[in-house]
mmCIF file with all atom_site columns, C-alpha atoms in Angstrom:
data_model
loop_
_atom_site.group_PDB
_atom_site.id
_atom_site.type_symbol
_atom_site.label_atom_id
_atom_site.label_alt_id
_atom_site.label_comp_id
_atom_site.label_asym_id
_atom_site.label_entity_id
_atom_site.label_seq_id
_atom_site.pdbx_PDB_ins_code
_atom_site.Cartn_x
_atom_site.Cartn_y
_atom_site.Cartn_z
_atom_site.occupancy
_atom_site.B_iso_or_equiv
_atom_site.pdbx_formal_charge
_atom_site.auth_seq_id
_atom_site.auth_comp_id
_atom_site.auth_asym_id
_atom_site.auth_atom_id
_atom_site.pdbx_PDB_model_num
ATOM 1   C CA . UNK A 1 1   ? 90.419  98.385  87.894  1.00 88.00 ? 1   UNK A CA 1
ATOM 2   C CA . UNK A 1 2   ? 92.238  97.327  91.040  1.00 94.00 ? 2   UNK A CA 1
ATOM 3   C CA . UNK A 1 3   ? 91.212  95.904  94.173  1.00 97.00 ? 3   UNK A CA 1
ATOM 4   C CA . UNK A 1 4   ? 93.421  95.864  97.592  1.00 98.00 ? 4   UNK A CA 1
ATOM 5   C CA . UNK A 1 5   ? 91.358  93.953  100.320 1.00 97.00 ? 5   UNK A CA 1
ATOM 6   C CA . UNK A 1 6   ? 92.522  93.115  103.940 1.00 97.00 ? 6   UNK A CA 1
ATOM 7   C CA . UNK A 1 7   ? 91.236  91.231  106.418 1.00 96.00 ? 7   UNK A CA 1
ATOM 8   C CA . UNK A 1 8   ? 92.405  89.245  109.722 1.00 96.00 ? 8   UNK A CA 1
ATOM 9   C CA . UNK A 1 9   ? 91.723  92.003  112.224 1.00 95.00 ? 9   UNK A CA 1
ATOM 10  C CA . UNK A 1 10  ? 90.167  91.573  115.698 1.00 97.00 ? 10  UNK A CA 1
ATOM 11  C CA . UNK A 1 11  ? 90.649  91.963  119.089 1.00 98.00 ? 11  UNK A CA 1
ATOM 12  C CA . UNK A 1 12  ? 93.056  89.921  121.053 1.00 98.00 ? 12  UNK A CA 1
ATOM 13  C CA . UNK A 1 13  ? 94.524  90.203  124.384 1.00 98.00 ? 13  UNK A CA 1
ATOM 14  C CA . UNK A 1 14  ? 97.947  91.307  125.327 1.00 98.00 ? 14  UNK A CA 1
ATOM 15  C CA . UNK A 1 15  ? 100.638 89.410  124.133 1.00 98.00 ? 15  UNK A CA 1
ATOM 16  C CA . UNK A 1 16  ? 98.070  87.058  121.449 1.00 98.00 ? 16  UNK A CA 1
ATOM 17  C CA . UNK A 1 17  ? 98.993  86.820  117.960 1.00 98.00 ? 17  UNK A CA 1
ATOM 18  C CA . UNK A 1 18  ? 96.343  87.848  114.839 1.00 98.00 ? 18  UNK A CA 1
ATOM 19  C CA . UNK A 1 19  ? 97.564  87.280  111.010 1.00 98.00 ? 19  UNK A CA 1
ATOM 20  C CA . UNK A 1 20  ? 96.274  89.622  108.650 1.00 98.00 ? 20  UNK A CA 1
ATOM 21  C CA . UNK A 1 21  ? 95.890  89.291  104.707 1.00 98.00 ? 21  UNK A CA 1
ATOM 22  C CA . UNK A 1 22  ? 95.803  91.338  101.711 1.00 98.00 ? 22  UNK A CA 1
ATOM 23  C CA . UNK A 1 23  ? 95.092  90.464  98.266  1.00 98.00 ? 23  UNK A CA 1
ATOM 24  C CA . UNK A 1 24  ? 95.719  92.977  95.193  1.00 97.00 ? 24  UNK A CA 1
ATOM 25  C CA . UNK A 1 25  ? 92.958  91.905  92.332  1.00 96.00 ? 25  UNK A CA 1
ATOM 26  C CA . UNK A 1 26  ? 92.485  93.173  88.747  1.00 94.00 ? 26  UNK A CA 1
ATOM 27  C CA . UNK A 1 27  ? 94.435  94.031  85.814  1.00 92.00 ? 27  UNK A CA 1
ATOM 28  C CA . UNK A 1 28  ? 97.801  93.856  87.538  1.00 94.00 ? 28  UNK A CA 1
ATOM 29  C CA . UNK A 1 29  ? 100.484 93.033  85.211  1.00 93.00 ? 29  UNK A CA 1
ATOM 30  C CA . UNK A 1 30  ? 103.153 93.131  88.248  1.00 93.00 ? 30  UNK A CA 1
ATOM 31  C CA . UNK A 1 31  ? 103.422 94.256  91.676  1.00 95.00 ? 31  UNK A CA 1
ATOM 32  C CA . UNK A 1 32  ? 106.947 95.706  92.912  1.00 94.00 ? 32  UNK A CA 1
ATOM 33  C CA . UNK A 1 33  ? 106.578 96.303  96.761  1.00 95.00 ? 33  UNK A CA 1
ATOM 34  C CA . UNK A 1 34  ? 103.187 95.423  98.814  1.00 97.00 ? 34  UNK A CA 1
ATOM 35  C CA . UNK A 1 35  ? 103.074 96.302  102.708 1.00 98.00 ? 35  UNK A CA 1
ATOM 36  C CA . UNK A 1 36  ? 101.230 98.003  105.676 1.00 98.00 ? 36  UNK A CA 1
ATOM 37  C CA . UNK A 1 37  ? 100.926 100.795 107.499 1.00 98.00 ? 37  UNK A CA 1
ATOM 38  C CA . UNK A 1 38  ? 99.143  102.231 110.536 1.00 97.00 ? 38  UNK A CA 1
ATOM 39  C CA . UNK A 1 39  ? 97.596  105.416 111.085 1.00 94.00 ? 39  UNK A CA 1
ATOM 40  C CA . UNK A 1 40  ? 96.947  106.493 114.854 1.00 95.00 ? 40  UNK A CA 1
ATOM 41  C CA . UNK A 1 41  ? 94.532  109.258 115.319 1.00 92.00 ? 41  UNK A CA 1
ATOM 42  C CA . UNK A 1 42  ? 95.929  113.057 114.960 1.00 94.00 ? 42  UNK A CA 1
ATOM 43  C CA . UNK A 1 43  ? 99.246  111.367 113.483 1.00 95.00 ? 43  UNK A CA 1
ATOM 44  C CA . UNK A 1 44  ? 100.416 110.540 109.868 1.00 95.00 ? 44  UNK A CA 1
ATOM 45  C CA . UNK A 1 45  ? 100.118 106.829 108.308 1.00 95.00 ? 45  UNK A CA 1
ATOM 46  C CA . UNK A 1 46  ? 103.385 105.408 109.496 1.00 97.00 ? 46  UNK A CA 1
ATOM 47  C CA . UNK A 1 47  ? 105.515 101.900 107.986 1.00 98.00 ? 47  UNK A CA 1
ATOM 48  C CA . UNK A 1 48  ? 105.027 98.932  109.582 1.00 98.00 ? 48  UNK A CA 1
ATOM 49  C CA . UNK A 1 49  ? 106.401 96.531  107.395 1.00 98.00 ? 49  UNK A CA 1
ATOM 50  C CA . UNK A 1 50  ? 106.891 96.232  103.704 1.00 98.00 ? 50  UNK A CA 1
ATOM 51  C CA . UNK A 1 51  ? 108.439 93.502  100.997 1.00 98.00 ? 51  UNK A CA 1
ATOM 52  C CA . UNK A 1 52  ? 109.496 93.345  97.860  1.00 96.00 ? 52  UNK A CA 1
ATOM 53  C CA . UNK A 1 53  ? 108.837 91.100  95.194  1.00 93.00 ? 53  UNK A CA 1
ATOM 54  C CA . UNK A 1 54  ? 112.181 89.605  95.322  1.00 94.00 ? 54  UNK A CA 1
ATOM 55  C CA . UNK A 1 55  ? 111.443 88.926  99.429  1.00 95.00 ? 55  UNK A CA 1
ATOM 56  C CA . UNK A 1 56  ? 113.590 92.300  100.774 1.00 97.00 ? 56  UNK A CA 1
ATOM 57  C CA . UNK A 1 57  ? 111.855 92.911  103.862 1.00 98.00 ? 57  UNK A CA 1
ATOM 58  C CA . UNK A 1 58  ? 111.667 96.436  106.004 1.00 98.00 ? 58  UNK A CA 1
ATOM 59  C CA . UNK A 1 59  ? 110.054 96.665  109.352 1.00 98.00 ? 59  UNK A CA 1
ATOM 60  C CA . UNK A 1 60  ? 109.071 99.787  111.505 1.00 98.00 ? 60  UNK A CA 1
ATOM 61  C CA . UNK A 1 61  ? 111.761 99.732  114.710 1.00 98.00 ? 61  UNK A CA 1
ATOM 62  C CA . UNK A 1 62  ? 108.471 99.457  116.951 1.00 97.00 ? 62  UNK A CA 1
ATOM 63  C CA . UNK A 1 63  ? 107.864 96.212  115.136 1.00 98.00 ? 63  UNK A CA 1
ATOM 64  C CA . UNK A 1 64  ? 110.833 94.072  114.443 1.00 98.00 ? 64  UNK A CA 1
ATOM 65  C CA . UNK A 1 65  ? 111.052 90.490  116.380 1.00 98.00 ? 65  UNK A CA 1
ATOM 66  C CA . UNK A 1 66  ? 107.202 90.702  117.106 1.00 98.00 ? 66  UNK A CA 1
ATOM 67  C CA . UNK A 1 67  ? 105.932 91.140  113.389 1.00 98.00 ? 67  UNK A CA 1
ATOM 68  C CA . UNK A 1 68  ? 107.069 89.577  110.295 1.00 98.00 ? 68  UNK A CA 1
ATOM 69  C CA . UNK A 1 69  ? 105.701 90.080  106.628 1.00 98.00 ? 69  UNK A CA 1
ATOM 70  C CA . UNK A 1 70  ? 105.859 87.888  103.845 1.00 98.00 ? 70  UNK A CA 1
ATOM 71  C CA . UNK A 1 71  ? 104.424 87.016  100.963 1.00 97.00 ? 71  UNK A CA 1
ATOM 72  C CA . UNK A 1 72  ? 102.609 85.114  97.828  1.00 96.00 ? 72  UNK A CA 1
ATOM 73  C CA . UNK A 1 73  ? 103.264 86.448  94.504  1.00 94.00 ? 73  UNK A CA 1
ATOM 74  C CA . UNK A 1 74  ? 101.426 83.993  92.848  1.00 95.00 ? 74  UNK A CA 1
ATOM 75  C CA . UNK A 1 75  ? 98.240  84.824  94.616  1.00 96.00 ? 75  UNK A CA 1
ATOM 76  C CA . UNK A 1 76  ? 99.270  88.993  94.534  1.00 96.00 ? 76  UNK A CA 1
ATOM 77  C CA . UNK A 1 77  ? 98.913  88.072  98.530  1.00 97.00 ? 77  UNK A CA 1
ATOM 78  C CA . UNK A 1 78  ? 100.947 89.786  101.351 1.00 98.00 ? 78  UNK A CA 1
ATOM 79  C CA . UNK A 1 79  ? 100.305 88.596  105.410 1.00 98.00 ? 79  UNK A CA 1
ATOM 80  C CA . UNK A 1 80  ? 101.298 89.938  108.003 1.00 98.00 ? 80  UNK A CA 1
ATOM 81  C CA . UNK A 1 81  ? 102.213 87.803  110.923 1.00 98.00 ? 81  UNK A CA 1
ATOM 82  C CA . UNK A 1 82  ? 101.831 90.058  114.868 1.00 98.00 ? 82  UNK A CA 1
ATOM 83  C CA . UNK A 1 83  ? 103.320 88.427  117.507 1.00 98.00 ? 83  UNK A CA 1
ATOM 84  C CA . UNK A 1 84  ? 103.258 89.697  121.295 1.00 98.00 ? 84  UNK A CA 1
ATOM 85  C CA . UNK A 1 85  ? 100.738 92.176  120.544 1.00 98.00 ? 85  UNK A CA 1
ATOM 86  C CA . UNK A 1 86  ? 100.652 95.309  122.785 1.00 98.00 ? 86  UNK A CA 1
ATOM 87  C CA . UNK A 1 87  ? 98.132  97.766  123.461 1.00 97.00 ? 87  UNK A CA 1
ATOM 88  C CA . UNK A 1 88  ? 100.011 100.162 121.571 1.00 97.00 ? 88  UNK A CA 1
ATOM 89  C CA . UNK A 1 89  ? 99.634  98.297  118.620 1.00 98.00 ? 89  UNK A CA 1
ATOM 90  C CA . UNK A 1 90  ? 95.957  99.193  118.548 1.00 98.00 ? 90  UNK A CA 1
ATOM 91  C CA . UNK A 1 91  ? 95.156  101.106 115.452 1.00 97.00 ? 91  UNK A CA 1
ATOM 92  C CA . UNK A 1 92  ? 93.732  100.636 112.029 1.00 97.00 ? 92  UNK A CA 1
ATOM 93  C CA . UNK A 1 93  ? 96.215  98.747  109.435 1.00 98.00 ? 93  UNK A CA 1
ATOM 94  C CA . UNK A 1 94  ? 95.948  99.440  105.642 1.00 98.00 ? 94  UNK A CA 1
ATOM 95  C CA . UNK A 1 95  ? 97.579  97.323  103.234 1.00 98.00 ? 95  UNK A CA 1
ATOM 96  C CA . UNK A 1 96  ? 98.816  98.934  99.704  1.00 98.00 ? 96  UNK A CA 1
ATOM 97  C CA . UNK A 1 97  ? 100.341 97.287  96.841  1.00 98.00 ? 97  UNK A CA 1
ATOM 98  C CA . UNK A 1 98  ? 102.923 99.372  94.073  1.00 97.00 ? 98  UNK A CA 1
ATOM 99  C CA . UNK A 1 99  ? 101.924 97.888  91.176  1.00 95.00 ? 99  UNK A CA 1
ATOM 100 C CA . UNK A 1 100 ? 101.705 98.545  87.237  1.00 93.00 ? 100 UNK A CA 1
ATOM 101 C CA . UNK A 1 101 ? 98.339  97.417  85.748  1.00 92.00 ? 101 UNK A CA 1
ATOM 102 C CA . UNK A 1 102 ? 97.645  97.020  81.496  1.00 87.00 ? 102 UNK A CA 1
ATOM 103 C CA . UNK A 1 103 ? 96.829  100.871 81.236  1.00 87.00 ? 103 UNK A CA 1
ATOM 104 C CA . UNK A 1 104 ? 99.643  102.305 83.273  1.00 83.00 ? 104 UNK A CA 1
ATOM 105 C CA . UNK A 1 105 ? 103.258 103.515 82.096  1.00 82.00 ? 105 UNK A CA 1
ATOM 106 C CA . UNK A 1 106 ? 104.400 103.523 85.497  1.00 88.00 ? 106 UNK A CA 1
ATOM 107 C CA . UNK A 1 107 ? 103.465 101.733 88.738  1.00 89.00 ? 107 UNK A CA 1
ATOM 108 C CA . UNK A 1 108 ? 101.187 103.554 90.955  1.00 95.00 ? 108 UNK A CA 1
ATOM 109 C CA . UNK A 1 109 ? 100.152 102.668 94.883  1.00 97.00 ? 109 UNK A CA 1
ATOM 110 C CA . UNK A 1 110 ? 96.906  101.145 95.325  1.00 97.00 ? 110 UNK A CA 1
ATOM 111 C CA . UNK A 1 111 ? 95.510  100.817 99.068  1.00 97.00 ? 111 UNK A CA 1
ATOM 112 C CA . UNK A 1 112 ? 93.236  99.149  101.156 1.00 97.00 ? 112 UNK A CA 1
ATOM 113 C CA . UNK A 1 113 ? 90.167  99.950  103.522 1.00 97.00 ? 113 UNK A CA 1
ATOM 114 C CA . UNK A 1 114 ? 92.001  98.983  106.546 1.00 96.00 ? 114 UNK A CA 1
ATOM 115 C CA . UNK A 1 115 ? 91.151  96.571  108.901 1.00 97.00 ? 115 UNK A CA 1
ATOM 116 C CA . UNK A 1 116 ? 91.082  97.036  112.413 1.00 97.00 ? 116 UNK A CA 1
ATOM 117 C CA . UNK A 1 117 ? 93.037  95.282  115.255 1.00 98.00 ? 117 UNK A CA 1
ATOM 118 C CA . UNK A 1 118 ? 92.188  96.156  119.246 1.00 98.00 ? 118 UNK A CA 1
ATOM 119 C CA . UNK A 1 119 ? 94.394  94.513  121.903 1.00 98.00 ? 119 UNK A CA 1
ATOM 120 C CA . UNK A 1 120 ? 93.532  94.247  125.201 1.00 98.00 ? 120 UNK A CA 1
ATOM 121 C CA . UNK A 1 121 ? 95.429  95.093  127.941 1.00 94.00 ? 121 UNK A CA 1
#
């Protein structure tokens, strides 16, 4: 059994910074890519960042120079640092991790709740 959990969401005003967390728990015998996405209302779950276990990094155009992702592998943790926060950026963020547990042949995605971040205009 696997557990994604994220937290770090909040509300902040225009321009503020929040950090948010994930940790992957559970039989995981190794994780290949963790990251997050956003889902806005009416629209599909989009990118916003992801990284690999080697540290390759991807970002959402919308995103890159405000937000950066990185990463613990030793604690199965991924963060996700948001800088100069805009309204826009108001949406729920889910964290999944692609990882290959003790009963699987291949990795599968695993994803979190979501945690919620509100900015303020």
């Amino acid at each position: 059994q696997v557990h994604v959990v994220e937290s770090g969401g909040g509300l902040v005003q225009a321009g503020g910074s929040l950090r948010l967390s994930c940790v992957a728990s559970g039989s995981i015998v190794s994780i290949n890519h963790m990251g997050w996405y956003r889902q806005y209302p009416g629209k599909q779950r989009e990118l916003v960042a992801s990284i690999t276990s080697g540290g390759t990094t991807n970002y959402a155009d919308s995103v890159k120079g405000r937000f950066t992702i990185s990463r613990d592998n030793a604690k199965n943790t991924v963060y996700l640092q948001m800088n100069s926060l805009k309204p826009e950026d108001t949406v729920i963020y889910y964290c999944y991790a692609a990882l290959l547990t003790s009963s699987l042949s291949t990795p599968a995605v695993y994803w979190g709740q979501g945690t919620q971040v509100t900015v303020s205009s």
